[in-house]
C-alpha positions as semicolon CSV with decimal commas, in nm:
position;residue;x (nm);y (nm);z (nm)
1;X;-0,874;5,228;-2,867
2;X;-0,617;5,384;-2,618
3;X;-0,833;5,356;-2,345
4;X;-0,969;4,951;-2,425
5;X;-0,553;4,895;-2,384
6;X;-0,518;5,038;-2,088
7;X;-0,819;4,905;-1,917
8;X;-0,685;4,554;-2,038
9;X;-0,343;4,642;-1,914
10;X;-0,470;4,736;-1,580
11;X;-0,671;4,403;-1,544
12;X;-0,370;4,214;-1,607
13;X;-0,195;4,371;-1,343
14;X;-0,436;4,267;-1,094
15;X;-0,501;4,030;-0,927
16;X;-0,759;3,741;-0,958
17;X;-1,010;3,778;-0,649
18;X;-1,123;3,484;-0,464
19;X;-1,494;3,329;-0,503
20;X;-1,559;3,411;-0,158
21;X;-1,486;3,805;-0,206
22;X;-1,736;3,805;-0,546
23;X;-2,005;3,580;-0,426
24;X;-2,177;3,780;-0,268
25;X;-2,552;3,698;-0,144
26;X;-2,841;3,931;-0,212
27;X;-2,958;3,867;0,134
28;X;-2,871;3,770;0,467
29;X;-3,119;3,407;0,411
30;X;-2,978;3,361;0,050
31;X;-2,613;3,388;0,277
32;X;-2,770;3,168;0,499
33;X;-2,852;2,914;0,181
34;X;-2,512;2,931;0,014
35;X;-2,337;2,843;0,387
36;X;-2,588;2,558;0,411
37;X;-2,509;2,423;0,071
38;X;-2,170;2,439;0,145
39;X;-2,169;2,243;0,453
40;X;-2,350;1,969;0,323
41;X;-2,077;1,948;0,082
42;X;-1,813;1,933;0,314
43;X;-2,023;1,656;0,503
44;X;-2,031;1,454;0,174
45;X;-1,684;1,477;0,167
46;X;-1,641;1,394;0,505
47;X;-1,808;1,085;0,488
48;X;-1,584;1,004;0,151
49;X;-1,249;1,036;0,391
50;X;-1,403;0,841;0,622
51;X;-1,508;0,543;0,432
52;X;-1,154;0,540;0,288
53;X;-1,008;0,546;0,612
54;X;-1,193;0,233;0,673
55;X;-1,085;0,069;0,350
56;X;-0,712;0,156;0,457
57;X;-0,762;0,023;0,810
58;X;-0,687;0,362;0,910
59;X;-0,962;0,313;1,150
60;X;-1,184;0,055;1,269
61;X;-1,525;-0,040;1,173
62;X;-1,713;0,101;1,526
63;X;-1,558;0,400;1,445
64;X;-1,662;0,470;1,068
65;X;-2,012;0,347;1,160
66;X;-2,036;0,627;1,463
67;X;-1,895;0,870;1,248
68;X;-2,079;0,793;0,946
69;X;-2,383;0,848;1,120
70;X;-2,341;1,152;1,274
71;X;-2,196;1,304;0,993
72;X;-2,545;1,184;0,724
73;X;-2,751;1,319;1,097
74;X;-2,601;1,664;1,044
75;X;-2,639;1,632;0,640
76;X;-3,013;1,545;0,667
77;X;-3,048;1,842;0,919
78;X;-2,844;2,087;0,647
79;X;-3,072;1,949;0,373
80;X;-3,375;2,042;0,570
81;X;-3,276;2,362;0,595
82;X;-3,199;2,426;0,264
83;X;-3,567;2,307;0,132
84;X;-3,696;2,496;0,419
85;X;-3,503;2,799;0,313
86;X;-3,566;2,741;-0,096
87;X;-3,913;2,738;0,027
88;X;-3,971;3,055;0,173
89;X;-3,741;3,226;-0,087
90;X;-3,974;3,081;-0,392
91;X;-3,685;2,886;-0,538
92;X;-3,903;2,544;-0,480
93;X;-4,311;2,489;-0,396
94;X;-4,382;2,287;-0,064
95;X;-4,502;1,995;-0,330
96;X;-4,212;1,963;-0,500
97;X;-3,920;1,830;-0,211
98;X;-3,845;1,506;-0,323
């Protein structure tokens, strides 16, 4: 019982790591696949700022529409990857994309 106290002692002590130091991928394609899904997040959210920047007259409507598109360009070319990359790692079949 000692020890189980001290062990919990010494985890409270510490400090709580960040996701990026314990996510660790298995491989270098499944790194590959959890950078990719992370982009196309940050793309998402991109084009969430930049709609609202529109709303706010932040900026003007030539400007969300060029943005807007290149941003969902390099989204559609992240998703790609990731089915391409699911793919060869067995996560999806070839059939099943959509």
């Amino acid at each position: 019982m000692l020890d189980a106290d001290k062990v919990l002692e010494d985890a409270k002590r510490r400090d709580v790591p960040a996701v990026e130091e314990v996510l660790v991928a298995p491989t270098v394609v499944a790194g590959q696949l959890y950078e990719s899904v992370v982009e196309v997040k940050v793309l998402e959210e991109c084009r969430i700022v930049v709609g609202k920047a529109l709303d706010k007259g932040r900026i003007g409507g030539d400007v969300w529409a060029k943005q807007t598109r290149s941003l969902a360009r390099e989204e559609f070319l992240k998703k790609a990857l990731i089915k391409k990359i699911s793919q060869g790692m067995g996560l999806i079949q070839a059939d099943n994309w959509d």
